[in-house]
PDB file of C-alpha atoms in Angstrom:
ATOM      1  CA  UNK O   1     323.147 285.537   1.643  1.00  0.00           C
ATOM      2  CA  UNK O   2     321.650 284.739  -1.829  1.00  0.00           C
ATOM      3  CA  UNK O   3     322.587 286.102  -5.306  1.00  0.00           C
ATOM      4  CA  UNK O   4     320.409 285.725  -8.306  1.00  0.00           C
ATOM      5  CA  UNK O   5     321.151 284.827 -12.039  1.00  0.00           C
ATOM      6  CA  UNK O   6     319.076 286.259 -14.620  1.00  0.00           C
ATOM      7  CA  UNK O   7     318.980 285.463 -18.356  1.00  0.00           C
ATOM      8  CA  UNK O   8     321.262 281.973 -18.255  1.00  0.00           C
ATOM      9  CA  UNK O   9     321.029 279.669 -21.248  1.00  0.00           C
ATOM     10  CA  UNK O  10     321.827 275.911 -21.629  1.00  0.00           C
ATOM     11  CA  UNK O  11     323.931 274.713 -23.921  1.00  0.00           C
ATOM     12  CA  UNK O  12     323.034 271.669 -25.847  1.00  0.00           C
ATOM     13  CA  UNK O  13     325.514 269.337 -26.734  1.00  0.00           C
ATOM     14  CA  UNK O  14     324.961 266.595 -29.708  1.00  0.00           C
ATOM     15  CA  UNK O  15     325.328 262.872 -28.147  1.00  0.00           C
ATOM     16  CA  UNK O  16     328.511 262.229 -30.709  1.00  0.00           C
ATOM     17  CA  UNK O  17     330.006 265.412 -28.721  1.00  0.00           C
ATOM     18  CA  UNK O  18     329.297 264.107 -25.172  1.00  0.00           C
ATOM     19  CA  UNK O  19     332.764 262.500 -24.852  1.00  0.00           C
ATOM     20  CA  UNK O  20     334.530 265.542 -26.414  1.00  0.00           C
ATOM     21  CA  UNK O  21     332.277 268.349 -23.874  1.00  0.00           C
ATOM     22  CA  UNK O  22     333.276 265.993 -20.808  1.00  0.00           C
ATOM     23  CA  UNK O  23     337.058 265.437 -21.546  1.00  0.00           C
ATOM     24  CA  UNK O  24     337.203 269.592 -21.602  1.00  0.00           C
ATOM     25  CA  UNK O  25     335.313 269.542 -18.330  1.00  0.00           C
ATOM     26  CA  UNK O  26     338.308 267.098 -16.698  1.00  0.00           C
ATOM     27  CA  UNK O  27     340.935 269.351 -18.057  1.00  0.00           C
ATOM     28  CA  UNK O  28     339.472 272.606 -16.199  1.00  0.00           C
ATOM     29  CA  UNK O  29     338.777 269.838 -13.205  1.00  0.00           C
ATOM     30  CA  UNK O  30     335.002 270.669 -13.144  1.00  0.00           C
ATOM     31  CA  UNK O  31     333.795 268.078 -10.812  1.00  0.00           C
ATOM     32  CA  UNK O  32     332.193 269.418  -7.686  1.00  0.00           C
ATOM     33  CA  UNK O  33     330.487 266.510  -6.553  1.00  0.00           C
ATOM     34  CA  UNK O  34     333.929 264.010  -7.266  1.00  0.00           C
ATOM     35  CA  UNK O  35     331.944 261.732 -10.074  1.00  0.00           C
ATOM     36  CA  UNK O  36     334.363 261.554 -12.104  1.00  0.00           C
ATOM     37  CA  UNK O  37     334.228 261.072 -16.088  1.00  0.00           C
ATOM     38  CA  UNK O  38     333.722 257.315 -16.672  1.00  0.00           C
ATOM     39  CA  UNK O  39     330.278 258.171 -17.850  1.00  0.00           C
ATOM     40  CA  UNK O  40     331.824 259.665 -20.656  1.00  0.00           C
ATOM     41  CA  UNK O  41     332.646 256.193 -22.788  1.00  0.00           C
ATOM     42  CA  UNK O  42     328.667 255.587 -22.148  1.00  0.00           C
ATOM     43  CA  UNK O  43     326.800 257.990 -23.675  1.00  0.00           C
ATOM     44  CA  UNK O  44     323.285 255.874 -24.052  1.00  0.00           C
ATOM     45  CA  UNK O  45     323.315 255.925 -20.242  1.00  0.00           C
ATOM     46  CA  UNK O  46     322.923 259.601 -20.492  1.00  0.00           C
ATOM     47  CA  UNK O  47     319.956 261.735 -20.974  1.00  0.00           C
ATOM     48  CA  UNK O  48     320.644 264.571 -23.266  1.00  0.00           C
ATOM     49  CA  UNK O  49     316.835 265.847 -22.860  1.00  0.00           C
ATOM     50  CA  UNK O  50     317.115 266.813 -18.596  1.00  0.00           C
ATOM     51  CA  UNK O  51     320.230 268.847 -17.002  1.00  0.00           C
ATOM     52  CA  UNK O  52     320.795 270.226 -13.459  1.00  0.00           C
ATOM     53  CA  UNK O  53     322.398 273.427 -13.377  1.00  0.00           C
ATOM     54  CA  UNK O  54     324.926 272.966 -10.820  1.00  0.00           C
ATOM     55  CA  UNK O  55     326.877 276.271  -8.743  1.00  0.00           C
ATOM     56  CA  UNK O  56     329.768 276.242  -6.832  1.00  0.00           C
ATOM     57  CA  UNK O  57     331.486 279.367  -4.799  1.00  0.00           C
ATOM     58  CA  UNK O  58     334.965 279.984  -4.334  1.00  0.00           C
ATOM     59  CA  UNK O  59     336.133 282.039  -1.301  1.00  0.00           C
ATOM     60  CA  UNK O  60     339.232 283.914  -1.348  1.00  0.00           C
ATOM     61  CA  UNK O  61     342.276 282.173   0.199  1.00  0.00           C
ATOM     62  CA  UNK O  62     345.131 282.981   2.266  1.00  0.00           C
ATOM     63  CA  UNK O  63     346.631 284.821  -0.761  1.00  0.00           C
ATOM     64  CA  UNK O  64     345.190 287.578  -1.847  1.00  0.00           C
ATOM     65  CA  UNK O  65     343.121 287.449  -5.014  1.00  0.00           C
ATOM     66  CA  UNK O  66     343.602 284.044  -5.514  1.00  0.00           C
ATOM     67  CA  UNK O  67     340.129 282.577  -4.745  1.00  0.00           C
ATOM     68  CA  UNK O  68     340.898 278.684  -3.345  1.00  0.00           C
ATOM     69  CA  UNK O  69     338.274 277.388  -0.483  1.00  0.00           C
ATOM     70  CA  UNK O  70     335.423 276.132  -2.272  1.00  0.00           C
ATOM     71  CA  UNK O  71     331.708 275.830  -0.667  1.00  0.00           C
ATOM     72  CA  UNK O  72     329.398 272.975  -0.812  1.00  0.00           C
ATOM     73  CA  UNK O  73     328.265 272.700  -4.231  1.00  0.00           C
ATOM     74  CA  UNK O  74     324.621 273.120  -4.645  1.00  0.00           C
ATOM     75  CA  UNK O  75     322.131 272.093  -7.830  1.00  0.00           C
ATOM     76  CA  UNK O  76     318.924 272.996  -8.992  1.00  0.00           C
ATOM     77  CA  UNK O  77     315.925 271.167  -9.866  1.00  0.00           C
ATOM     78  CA  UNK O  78     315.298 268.995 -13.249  1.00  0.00           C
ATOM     79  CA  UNK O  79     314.843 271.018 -16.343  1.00  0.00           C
ATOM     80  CA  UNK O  80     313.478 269.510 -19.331  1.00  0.00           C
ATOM     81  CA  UNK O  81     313.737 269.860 -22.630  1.00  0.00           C
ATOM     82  CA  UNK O  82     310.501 270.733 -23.535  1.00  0.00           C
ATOM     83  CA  UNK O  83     310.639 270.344 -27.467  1.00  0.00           C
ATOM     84  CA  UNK O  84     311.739 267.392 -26.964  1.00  0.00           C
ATOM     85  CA  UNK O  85     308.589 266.106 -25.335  1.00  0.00           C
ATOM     86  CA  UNK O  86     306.127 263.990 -26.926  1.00  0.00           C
ATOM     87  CA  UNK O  87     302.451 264.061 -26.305  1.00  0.00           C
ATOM     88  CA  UNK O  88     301.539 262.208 -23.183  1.00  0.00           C
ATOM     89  CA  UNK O  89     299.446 259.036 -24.444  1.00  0.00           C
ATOM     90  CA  UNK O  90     297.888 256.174 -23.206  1.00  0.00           C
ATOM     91  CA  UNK O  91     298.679 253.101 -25.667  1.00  0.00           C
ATOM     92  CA  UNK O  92     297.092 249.693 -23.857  1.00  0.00           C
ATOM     93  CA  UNK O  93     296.796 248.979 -20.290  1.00  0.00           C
ATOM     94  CA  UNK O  94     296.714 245.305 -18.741  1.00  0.00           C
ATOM     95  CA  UNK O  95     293.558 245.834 -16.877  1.00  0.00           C
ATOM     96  CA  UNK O  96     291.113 248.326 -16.833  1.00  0.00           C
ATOM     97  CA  UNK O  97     289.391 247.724 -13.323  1.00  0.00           C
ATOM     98  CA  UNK O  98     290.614 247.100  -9.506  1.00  0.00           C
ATOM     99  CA  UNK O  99     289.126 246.993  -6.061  1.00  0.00           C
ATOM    100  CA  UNK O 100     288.608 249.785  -4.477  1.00  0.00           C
ATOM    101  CA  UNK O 101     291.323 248.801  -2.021  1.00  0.00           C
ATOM    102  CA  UNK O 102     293.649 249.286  -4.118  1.00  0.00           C
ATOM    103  CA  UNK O 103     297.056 247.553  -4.736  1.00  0.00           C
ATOM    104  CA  UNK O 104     296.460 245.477  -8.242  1.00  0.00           C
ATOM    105  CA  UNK O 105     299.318 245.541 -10.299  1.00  0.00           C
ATOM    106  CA  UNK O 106     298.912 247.419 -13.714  1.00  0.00           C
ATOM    107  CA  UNK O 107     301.365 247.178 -16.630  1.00  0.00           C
ATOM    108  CA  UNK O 108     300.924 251.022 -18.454  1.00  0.00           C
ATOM    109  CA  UNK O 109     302.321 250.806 -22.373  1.00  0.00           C
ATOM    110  CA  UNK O 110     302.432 254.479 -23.653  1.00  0.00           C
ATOM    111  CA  UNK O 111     304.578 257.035 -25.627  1.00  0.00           C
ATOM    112  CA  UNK O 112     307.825 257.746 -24.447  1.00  0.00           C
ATOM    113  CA  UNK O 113     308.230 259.385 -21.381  1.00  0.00           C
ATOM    114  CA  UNK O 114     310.706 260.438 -18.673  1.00  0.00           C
ATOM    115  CA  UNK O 115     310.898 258.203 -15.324  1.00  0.00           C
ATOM    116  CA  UNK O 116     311.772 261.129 -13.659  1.00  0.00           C
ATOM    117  CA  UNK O 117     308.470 263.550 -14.598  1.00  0.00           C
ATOM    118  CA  UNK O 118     305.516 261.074 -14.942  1.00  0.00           C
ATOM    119  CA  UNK O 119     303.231 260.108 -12.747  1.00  0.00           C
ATOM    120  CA  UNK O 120     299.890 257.699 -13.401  1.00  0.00           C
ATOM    121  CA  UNK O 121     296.661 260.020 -12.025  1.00  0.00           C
ATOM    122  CA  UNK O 122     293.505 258.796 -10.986  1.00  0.00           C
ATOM    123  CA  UNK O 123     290.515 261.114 -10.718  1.00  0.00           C
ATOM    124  CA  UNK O 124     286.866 261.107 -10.386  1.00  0.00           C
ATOM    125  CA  UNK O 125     284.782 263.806 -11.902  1.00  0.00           C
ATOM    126  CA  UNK O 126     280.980 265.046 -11.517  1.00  0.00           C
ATOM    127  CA  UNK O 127     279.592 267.946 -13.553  1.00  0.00           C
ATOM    128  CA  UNK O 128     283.004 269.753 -13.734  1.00  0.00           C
ATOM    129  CA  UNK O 129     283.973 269.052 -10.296  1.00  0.00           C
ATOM    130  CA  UNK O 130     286.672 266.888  -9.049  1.00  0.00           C
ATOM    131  CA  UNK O 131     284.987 264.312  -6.223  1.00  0.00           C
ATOM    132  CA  UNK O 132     288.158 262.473  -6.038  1.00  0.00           C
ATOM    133  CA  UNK O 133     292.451 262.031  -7.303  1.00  0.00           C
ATOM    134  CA  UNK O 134     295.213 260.086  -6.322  1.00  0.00           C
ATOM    135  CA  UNK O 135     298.431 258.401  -8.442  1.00  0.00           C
ATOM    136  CA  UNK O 136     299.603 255.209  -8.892  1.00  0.00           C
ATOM    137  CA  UNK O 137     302.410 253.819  -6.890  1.00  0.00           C
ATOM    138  CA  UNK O 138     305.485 253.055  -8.602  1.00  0.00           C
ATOM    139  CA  UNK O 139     309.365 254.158  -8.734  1.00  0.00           C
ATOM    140  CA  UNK O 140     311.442 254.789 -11.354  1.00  0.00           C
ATOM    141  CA  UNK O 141     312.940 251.588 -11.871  1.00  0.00           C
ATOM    142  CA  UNK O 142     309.462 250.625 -12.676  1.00  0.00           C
ATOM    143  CA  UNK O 143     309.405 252.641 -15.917  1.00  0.00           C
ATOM    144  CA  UNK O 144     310.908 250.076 -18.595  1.00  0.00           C
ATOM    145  CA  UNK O 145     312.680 252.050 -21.598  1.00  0.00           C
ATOM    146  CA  UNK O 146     310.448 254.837 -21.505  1.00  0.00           C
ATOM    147  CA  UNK O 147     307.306 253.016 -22.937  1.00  0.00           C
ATOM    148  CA  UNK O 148     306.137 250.900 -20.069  1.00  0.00           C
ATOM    149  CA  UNK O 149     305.087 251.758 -16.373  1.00  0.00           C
ATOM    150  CA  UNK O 150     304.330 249.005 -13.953  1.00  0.00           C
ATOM    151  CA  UNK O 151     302.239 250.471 -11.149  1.00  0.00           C
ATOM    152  CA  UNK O 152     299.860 249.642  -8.080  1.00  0.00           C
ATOM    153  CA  UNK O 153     296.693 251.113  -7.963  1.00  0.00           C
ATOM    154  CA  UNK O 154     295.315 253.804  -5.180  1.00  0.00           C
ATOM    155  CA  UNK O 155     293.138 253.304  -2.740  1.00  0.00           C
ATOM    156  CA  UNK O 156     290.011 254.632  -3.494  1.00  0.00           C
ATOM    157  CA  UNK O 157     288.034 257.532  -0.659  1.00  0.00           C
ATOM    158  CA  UNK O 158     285.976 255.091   0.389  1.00  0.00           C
ATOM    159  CA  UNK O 159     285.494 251.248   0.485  1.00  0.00           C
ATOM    160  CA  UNK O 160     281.771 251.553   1.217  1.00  0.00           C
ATOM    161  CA  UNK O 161     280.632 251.180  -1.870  1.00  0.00           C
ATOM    162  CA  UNK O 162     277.992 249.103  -3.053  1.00  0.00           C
ATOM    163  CA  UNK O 163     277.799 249.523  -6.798  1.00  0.00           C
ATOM    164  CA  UNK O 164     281.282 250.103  -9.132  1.00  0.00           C
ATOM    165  CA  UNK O 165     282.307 253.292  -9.515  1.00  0.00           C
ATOM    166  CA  UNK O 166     283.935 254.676 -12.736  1.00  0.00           C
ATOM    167  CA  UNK O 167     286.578 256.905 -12.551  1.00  0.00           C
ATOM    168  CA  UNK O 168     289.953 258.005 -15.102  1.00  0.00           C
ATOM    169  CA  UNK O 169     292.704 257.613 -15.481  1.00  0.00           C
ATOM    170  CA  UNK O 170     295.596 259.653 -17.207  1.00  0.00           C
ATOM    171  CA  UNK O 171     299.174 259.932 -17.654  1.00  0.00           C
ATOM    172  CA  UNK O 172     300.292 263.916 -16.298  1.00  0.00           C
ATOM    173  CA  UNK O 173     303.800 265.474 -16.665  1.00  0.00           C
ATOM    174  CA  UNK O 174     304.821 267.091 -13.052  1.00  0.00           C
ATOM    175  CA  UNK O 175     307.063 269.763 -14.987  1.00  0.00           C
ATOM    176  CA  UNK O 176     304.684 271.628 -16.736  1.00  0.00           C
ATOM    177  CA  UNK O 177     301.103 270.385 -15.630  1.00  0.00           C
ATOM    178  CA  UNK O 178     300.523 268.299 -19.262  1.00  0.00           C
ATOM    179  CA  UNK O 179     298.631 265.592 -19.108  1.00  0.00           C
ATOM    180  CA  UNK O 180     296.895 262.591 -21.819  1.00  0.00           C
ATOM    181  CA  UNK O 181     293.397 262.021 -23.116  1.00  0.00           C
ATOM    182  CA  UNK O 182     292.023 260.246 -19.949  1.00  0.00           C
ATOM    183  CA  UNK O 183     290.642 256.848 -20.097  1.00  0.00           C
ATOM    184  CA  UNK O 184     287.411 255.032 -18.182  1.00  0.00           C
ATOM    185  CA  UNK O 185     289.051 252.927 -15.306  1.00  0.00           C
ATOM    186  CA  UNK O 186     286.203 250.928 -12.991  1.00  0.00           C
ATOM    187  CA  UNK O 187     286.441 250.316  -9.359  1.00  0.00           C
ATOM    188  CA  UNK O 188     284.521 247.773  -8.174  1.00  0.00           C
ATOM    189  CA  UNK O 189     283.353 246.976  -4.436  1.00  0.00           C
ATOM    190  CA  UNK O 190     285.352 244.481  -2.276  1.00  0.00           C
ATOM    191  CA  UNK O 191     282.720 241.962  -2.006  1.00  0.00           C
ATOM    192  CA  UNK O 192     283.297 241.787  -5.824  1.00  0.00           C
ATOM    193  CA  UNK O 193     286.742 240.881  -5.522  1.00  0.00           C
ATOM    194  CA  UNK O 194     286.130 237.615  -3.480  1.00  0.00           C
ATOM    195  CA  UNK O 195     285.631 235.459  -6.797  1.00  0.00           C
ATOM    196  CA  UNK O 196     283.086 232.756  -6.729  1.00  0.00           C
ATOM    197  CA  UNK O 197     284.575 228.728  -6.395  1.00  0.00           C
ATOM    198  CA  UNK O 198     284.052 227.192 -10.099  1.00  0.00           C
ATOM    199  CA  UNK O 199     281.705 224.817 -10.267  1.00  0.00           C
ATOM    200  CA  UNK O 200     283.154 221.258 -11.531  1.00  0.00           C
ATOM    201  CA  UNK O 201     282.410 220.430 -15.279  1.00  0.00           C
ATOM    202  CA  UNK O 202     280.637 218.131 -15.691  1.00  0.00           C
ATOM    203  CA  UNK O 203     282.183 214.801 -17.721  1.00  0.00           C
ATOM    204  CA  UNK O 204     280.393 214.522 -21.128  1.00  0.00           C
ATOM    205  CA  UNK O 205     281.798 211.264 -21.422  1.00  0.00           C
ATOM    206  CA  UNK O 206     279.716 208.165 -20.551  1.00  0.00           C
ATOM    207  CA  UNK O 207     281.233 204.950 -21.289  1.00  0.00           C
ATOM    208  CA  UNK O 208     278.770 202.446 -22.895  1.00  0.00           C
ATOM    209  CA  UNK O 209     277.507 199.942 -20.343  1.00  0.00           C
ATOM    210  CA  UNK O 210     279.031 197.051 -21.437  1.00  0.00           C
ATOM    211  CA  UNK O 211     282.542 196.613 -23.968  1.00  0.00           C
ATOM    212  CA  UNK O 212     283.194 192.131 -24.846  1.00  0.00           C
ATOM    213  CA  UNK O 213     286.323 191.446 -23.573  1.00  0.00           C
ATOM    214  CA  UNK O 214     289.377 192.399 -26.450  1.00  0.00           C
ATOM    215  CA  UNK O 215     287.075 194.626 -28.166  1.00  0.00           C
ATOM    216  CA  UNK O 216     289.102 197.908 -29.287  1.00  0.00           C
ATOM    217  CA  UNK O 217     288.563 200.388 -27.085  1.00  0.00           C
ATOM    218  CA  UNK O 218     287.875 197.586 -24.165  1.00  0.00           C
ATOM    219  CA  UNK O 219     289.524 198.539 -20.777  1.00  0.00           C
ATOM    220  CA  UNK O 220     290.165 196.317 -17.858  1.00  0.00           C
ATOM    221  CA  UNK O 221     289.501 196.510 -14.188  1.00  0.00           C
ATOM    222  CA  UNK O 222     292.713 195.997 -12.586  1.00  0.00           C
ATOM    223  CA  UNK O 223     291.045 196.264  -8.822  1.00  0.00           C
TER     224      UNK O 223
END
């Protein structure tokens, strides 16, 4: 059995009001899922810009017309407000290449976002065509304040590469497909991750052959 709504709005409320909406919602005991309203005296923790629509049936009890045994509650997906989205962009990111293993670490800064509806896309492109896409691996607790992602780079379709390969990568919004202005991103073979051993530097310094005895700068051999 299913039943369908049609035309519902949302109501916005201002984050001064938050305390005021929630203390009406506790005196009509609207709490399906028994969270009770201590959320109320911290409004920053709340974001005013995503809501779940939550429903909740009431059968008819053992009186008649008085409606008593309540069903699981059930709630629907994420739903953004839209205007007040920013443009998805790229600020700075800590590195701009990775093996083609995958796995580096990157540190993402970028406009705010939301850590529920971002995700970090990779993709390869020849002539129109997309030869290759995958994200970046990272959960929300790895989105700091909104302006910062911390994420590990995919694996690339193939590690048999002999030459770098230059891909993009671009910020995307699951909710409603938007995405940023891409940037290049290189991938480099694994052979090129194996860094080379430094060679020692050389010491500049050469002591003159011979110092007299109690002459500034005159050292001693203590062996």
């Amino acid at each position: 059995m299913s039943y369908t709504f049609s035309n519902l709005g949302i109501q916005c409320v201002k984050k001064k009001d938050i305390e005021e909406a929630l203390r009406l919602r506790e005196e009509i005991r609207v709490d399906p899922f028994k969270t009770g309203y201590s959320h109320a005296k911290q409004p920053a923790t709340i974001d005013l810009n995503a809501v779940r629509l939550c429903f909740q049936v009431f059968l008819e009890g053992q009186q008649r017309g008085r409606f008593t045994e309540p069903l699981q509650p059930v709630v629907s997906d994420v739903i953004y407000d839209k205007k007040a989205m920013s443009d998805l962009v790229i600020c700075k990111l800590s590195d701009a290449c990775a093996s083609v293993a995958g796995g580096k670490e990157i540190i993402l800064l970028c406009e705010k976002v939301a850590k529920e509806d971002i995700s970090v896309r990779f993709y390869e492109e020849q002539h129109g065509h997309i030869l290759w896409e995958d994200v970046g691996e990272f959960q929300h607790s790895n989105v700091h304040k909104q302006v910062a992602i911390s994420f590990r780079t995919p694996r690339y379709r193939t590690l048999e590469i002999e030459q770098s390969v230059m891909v993009n990568i671009q910020l995307r919004r699951p909710s409603d497909g938007a995405t940023s202005e891409p940037l290049p991103f290189e991938l480099f073979p694994l052979d090129s991750a194996n860094l080379k051993p430094k060679r020692k530097r050389p010491n500049t310094w050469d002591a003159p052959e011979h110092i007299p005895e109690g002459a500034p700068g005159a050292y001693y051999n203590l062996l």
